[in-house]
Short mmCIF file of C-alpha atoms and ligand atoms in Angstrom, two decimals:
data_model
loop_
_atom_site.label_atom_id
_atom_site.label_comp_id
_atom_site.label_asym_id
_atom_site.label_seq_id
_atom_site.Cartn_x
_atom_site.Cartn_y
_atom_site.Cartn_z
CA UNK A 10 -53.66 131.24 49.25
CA UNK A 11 -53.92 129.01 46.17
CA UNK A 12 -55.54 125.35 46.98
CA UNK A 13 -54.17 122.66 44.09
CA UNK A 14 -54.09 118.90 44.06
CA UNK A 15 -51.20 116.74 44.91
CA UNK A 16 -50.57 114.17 42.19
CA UNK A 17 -49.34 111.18 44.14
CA UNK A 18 -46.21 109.47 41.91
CA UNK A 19 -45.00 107.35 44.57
CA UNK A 20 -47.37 104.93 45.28
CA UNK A 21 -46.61 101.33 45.00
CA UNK A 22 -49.88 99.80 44.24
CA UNK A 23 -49.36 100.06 40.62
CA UNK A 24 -52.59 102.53 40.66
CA UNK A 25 -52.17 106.34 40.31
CA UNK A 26 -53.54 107.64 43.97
CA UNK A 27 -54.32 111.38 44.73
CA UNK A 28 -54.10 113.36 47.71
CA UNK A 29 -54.99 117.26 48.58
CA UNK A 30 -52.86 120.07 49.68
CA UNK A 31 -52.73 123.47 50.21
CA UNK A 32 -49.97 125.26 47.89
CA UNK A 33 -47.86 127.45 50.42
CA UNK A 34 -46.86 130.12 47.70
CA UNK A 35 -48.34 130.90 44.03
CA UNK A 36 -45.59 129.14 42.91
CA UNK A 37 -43.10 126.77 44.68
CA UNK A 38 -43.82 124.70 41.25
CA UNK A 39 -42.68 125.23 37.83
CA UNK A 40 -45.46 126.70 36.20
CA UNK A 41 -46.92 126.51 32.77
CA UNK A 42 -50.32 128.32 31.07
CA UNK A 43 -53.08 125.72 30.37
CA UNK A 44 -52.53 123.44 27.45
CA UNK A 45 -55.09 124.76 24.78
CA UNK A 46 -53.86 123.09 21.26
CA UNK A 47 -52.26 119.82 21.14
CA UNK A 48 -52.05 118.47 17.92
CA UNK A 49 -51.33 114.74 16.76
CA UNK A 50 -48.82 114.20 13.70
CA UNK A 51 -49.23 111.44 11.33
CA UNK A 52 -47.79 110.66 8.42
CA UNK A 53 -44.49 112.69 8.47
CA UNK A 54 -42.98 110.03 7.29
CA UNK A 55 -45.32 108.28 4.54
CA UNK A 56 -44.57 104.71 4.50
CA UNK A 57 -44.89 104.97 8.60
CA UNK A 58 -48.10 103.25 8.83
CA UNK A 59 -49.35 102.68 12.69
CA UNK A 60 -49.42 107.06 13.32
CA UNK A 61 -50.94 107.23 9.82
CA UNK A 62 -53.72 104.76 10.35
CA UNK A 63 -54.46 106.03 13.72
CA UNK A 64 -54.31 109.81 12.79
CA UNK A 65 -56.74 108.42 9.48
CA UNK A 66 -58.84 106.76 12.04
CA UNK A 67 -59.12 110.02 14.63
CA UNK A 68 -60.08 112.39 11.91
CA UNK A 69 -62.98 110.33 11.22
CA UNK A 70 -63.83 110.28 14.74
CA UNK A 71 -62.14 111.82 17.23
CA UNK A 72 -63.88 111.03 20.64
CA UNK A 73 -60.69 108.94 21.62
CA UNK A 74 -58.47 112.06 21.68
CA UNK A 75 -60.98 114.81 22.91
CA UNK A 76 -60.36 115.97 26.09
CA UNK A 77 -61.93 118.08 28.31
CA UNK A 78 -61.23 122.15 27.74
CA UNK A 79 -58.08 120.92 24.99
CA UNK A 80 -58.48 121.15 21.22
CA UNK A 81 -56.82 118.34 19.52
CA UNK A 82 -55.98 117.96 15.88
CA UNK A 83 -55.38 114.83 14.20
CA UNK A 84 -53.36 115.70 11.31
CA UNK A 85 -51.57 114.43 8.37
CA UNK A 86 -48.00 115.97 8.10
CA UNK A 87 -46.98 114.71 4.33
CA UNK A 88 -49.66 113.77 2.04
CA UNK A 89 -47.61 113.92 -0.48
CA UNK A 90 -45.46 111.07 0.68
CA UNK A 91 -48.84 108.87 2.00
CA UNK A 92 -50.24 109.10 -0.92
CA UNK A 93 -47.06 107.18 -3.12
CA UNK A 94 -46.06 105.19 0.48
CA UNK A 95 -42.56 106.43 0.40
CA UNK A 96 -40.87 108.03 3.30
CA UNK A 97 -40.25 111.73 1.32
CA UNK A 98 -40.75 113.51 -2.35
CA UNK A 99 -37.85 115.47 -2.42
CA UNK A 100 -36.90 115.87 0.89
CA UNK A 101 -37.13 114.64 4.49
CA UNK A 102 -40.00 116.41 5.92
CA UNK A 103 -38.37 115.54 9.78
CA UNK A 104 -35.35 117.54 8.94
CA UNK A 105 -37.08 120.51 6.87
CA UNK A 106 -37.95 123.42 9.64
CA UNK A 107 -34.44 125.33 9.45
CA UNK A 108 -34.83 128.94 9.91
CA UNK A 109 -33.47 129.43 6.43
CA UNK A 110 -36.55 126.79 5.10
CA UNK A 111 -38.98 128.47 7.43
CA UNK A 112 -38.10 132.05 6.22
CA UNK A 113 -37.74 131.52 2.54
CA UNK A 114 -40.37 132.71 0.31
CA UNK A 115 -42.98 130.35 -1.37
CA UNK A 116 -42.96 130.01 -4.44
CA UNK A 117 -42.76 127.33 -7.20
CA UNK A 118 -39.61 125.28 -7.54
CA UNK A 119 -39.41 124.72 -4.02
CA UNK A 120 -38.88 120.91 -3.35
CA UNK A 121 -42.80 119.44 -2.05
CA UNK A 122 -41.08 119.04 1.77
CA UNK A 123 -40.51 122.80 2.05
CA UNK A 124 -43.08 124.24 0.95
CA UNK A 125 -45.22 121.72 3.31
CA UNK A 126 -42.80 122.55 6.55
CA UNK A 127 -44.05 126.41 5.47
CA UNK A 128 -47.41 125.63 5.50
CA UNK A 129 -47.06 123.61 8.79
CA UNK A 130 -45.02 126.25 10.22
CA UNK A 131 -47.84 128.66 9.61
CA UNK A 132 -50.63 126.40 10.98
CA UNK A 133 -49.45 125.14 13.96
CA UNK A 134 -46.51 127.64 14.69
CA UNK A 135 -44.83 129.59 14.27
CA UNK A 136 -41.95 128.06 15.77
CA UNK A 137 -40.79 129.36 18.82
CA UNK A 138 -43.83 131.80 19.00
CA UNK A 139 -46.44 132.54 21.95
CA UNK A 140 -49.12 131.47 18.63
CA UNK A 141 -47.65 128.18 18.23
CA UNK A 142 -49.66 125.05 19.51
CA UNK A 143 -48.47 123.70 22.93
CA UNK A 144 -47.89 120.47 22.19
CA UNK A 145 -47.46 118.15 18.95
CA UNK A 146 -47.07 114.53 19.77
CA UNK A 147 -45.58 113.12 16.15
CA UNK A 148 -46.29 109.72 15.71
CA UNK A 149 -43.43 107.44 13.83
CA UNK A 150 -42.25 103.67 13.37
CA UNK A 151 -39.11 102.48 13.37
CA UNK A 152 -37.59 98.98 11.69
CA UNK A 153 -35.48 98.31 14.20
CA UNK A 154 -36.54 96.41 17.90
CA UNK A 155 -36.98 99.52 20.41
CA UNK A 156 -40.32 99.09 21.19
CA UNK A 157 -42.46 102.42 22.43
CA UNK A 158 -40.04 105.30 22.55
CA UNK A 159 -40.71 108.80 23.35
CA UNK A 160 -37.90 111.49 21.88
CA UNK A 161 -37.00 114.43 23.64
CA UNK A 162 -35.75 117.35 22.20
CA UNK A 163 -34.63 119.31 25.28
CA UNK A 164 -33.22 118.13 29.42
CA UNK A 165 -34.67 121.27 30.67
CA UNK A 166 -38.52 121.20 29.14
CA UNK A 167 -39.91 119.90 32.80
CA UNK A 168 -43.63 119.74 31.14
CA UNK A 169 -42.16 117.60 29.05
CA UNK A 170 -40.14 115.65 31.23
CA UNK A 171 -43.21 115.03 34.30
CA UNK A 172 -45.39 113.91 31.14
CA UNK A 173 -42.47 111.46 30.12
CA UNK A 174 -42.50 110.46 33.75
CA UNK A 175 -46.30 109.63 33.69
CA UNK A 176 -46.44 107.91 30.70
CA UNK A 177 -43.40 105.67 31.58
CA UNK A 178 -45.65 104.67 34.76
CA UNK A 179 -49.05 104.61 32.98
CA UNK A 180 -47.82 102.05 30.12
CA UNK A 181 -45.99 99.73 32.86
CA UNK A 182 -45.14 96.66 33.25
CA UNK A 183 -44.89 97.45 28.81
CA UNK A 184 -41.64 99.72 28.91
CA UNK A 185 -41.24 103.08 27.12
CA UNK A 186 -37.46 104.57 26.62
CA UNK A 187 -37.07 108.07 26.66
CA UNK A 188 -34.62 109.26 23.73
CA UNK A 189 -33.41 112.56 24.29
CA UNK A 190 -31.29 113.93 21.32
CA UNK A 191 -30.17 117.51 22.47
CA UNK A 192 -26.61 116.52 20.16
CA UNK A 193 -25.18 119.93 18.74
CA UNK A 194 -24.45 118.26 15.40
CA UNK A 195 -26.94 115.13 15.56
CA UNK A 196 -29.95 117.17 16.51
CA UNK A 197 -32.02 117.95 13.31
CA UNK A 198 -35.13 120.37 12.40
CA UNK A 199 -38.09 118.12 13.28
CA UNK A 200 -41.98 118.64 12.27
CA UNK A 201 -42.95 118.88 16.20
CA UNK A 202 -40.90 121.58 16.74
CA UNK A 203 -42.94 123.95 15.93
CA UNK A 204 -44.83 123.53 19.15
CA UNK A 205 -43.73 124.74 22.69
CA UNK A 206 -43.23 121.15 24.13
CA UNK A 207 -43.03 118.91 20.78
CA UNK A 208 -42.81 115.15 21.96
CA UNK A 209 -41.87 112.50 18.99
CA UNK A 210 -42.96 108.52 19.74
CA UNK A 211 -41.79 105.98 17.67
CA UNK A 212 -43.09 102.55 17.57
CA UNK A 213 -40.88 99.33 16.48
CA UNK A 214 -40.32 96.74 15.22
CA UNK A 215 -42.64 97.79 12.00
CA UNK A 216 -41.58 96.94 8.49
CA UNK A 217 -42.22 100.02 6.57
CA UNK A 218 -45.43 100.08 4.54
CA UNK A 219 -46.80 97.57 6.74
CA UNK A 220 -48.94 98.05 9.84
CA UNK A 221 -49.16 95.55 12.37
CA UNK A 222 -51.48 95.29 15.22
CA UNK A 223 -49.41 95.10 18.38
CA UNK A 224 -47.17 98.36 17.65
CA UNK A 225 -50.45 99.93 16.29
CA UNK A 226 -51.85 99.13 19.79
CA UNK A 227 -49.13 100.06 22.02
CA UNK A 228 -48.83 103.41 19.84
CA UNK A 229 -52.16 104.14 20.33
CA UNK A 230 -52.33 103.26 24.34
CA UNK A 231 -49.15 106.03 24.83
CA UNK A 232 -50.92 108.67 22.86
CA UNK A 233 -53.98 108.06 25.41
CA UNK A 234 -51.26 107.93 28.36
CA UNK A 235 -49.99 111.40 26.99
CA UNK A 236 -53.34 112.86 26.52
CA UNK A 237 -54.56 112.43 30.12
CA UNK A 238 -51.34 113.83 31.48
CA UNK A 239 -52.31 116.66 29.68
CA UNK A 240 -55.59 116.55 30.99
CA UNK A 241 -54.66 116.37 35.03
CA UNK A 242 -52.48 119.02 34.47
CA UNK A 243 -54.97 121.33 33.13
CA UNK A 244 -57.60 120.23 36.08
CA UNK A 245 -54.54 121.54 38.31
CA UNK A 246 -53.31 118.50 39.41
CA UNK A 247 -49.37 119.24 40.71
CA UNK A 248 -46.65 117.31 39.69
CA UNK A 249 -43.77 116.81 42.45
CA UNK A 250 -40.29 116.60 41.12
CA UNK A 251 -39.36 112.90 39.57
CA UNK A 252 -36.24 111.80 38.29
CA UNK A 253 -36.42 110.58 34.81
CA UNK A 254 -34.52 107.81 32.85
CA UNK A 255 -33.19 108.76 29.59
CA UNK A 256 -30.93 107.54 26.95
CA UNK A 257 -28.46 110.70 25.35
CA UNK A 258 -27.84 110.60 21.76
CA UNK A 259 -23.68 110.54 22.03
CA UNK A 260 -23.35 109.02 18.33
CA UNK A 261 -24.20 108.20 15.14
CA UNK A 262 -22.27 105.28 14.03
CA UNK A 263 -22.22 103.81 10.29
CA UNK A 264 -21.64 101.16 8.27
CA UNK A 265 -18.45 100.04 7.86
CA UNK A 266 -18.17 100.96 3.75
CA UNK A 267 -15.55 100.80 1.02
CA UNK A 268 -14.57 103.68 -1.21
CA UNK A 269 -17.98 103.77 -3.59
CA UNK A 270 -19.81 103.95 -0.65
CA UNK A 271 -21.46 100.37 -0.49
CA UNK A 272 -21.71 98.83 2.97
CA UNK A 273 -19.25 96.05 3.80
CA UNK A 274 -20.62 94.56 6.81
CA UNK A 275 -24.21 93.87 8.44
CA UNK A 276 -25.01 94.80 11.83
CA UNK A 277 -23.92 91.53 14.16
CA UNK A 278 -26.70 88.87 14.94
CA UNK A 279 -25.50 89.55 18.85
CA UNK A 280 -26.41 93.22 18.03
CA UNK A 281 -29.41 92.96 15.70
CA UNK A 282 -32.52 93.77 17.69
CA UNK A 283 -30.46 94.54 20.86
CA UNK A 284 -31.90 97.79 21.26
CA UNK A 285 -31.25 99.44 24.53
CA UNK A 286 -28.99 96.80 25.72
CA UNK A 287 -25.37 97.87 27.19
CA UNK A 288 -22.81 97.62 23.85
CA UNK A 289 -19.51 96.94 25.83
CA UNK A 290 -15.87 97.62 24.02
CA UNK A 291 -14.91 94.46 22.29
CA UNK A 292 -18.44 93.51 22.15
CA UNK A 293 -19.30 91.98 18.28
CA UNK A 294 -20.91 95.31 16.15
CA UNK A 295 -20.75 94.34 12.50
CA UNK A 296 -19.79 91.18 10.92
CA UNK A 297 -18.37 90.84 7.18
CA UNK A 298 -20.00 88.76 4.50
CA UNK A 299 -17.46 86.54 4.58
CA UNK A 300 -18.00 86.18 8.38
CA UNK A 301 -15.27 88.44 10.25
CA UNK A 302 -16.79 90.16 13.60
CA UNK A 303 -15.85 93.67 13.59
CA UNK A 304 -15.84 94.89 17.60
CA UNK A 305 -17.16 97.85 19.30
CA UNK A 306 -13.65 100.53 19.92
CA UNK A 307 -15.60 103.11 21.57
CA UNK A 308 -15.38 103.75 25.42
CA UNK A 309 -18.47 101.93 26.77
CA UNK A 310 -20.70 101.03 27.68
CA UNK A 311 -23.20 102.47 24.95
CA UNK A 312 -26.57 101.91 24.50
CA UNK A 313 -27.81 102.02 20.82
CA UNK A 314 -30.83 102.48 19.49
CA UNK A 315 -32.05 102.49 15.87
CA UNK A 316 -30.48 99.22 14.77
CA UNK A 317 -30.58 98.75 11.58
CA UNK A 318 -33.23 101.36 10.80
CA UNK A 319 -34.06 101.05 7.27
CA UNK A 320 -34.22 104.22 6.18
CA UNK A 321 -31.04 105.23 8.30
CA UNK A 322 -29.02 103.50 5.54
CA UNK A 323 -29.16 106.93 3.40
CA UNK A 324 -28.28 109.14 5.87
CA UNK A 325 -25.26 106.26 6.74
CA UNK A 326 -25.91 105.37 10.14
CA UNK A 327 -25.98 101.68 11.31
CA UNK A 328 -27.23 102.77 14.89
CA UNK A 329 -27.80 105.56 17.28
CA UNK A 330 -25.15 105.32 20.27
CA UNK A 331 -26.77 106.98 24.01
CA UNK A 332 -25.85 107.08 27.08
CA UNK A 333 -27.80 106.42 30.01
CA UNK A 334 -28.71 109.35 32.13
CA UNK A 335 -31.23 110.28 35.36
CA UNK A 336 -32.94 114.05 34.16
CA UNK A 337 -34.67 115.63 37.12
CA UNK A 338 -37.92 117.14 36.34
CA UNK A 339 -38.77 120.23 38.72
CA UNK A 340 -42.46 120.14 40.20
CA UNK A 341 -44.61 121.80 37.54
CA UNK A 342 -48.58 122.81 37.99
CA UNK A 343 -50.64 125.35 35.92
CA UNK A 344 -50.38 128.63 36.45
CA UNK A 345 -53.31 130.86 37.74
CA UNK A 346 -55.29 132.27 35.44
C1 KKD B 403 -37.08 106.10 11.68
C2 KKD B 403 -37.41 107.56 11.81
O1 KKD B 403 -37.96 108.12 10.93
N1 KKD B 403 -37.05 108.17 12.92
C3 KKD B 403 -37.30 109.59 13.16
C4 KKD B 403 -36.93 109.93 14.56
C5 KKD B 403 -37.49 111.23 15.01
O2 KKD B 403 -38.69 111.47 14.78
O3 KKD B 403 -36.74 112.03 15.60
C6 KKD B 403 -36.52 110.43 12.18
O4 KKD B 403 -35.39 110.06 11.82
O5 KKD B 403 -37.00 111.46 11.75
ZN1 ZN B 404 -40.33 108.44 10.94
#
């Protein structure tokens, strides 16, 4: 019979309790190996400034992120893009690690972002291999007013989802959303997935190119949050099943434009920074520059995110639409080794 520790999650105190049990079977929990490699992405987007300071700042001295019996590696994703303060060279890095970009062969000509998703691929992957690292937190900022976010790539990852669940309670009364984009056509071919349970945060309001203290903070108190998750788990600390709240990516909706492409309308001062809040039908979404509200038609209510992300205007989205949704996390512990 295997002895493991309870981890209590429903105390009220507003301090994380513990509590012993014996475990009944090898495994009436979800089980996972040991976290060995976590690694810590900055810079994936280069004019994202809080992850690239604090990734800067860990590489120099990385006591902050050591913990005990995990190796964790501070790393800068595009250099490139750092180096000129620009979100890409050629090409978005957080869309680049396709199968088809992953399996091409190096070589010259190949646009700066792909041939740096190969090169990532190789160190910390390969993606969806046993030899990939087990978890890559990948640190971004966002223009727009969501405050801490952590994105979700997959409902059915339960590591991921119980260390979600922590951090949410860790970082209280500050909130954290949970963004969970699992859309067949909205998805994209991010830098963290390469890693078994790849875990993107994102940090607004920040202008781009600029850093500012409080989202640097709050940035750098999740990543701690995250990191001693990781470290209970590995002690053997078991997880009971939680419930979740997360917000579905349902869709992208742009700009209204006219025929050469150039926007027509802003997003609506009863929208702008409203991130997370219901968006009703009929509810004001865009308004003209000659003043005309332009109302919400979809079947509500939505919750958007990404207002008014800056560098969403390329890509021609005005906002992110979700829908809320409970995801129940089974109980997880490490498995024996
Ligand atoms: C503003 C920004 O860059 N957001 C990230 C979100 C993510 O990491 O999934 C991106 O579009 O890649
Ligand atoms: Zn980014």
């Amino acid at each position: 019979m295997q002895t493991g520790l309870l981890y209590n999650a429903v105390q009220t105190s507003g301090h994380l309790g513990w509590g012993t049990v014996a475990m009944s079977s090898p495994c009436n929990a979800a089980c996972f190996p040991r976290v060995r490699r976590v690694a810590i992405f900055g810079g994936t987007h280069g004019n994202e400034m809080s992850g690239i300071t604090l990734v800067n700042m860990w590489m120099k001295n990385g006591a902050e992120v050591q913990r005990n019996g995990v190796l964790t590696k501070p790393f800068i994703t595009n250099p490139g893009a750092v180096e000129k303060c620009t979100r890409y060279i050629d090409t978005d890095l957080n869309r680049a690690f396709t199968p088809e970009n992953l399996s091409t062969p190096s070589g010259d000509g190949l646009p700066y972002e792909v041939q740096r998703a190969k090169e990532i691929n190789q160190l910390f992957g390969p993606k969806g291999s046993p030899d990939a690292y087990d978890v890559i937190f990948d640190l971004h900022n966002t223009t727009s007013n969501m405050g801490s976010t952590l994105i979700l790539e997959s409902s059915t990852d339960h590591f991921n989802l119980q260390m979600v669940h922590y951090i949410k309670k860790a970082a209280a009364p500050e909130s954290c959303a949970v963004l969970l984009n699992e859309h067949p056509q909205l998805r994209y071919a991010t830098t963290r997935s390469v890693s078994t349970h790849p875990v993107g945060l994102e940090v607004g309001p920040q202008p781009q190119g600029v850093l500012r203290s409080n989202i640097f903070e709050s940035m750098r108190m999740i990543v701690k949050h995250a990191l001693d998750f990781i470290e209970l788990f590995n002690s053997g600390v078991e997880f009971p099943t939680c419930t979740v709240e997360a917000f579905r990516v349902h869709e992208s909706v742009d700009y209204p434009r006219d025929t050469n492409g150039n926007i027509t309308a802003m997003v609506h001062p009863r929208l702008q920074d409203c991130d997370w809040e219901p968006l009703n039908p009929g509810d004001p979404m865009f308004q003209t520059f000659d003043g005309w509200s332009i109302p919400y038609a979809g079947d509500g209510p939505v919750y958007p995110a990404f207002i008014n992300e800056a560098a969403y205007y390329e890509k021609q989205q005005a906002f992110v639409a979700t829908r809320r949704e409970t995801l129940a996390a089974a109980a997880i512990r490490k498995a024996s080794e």
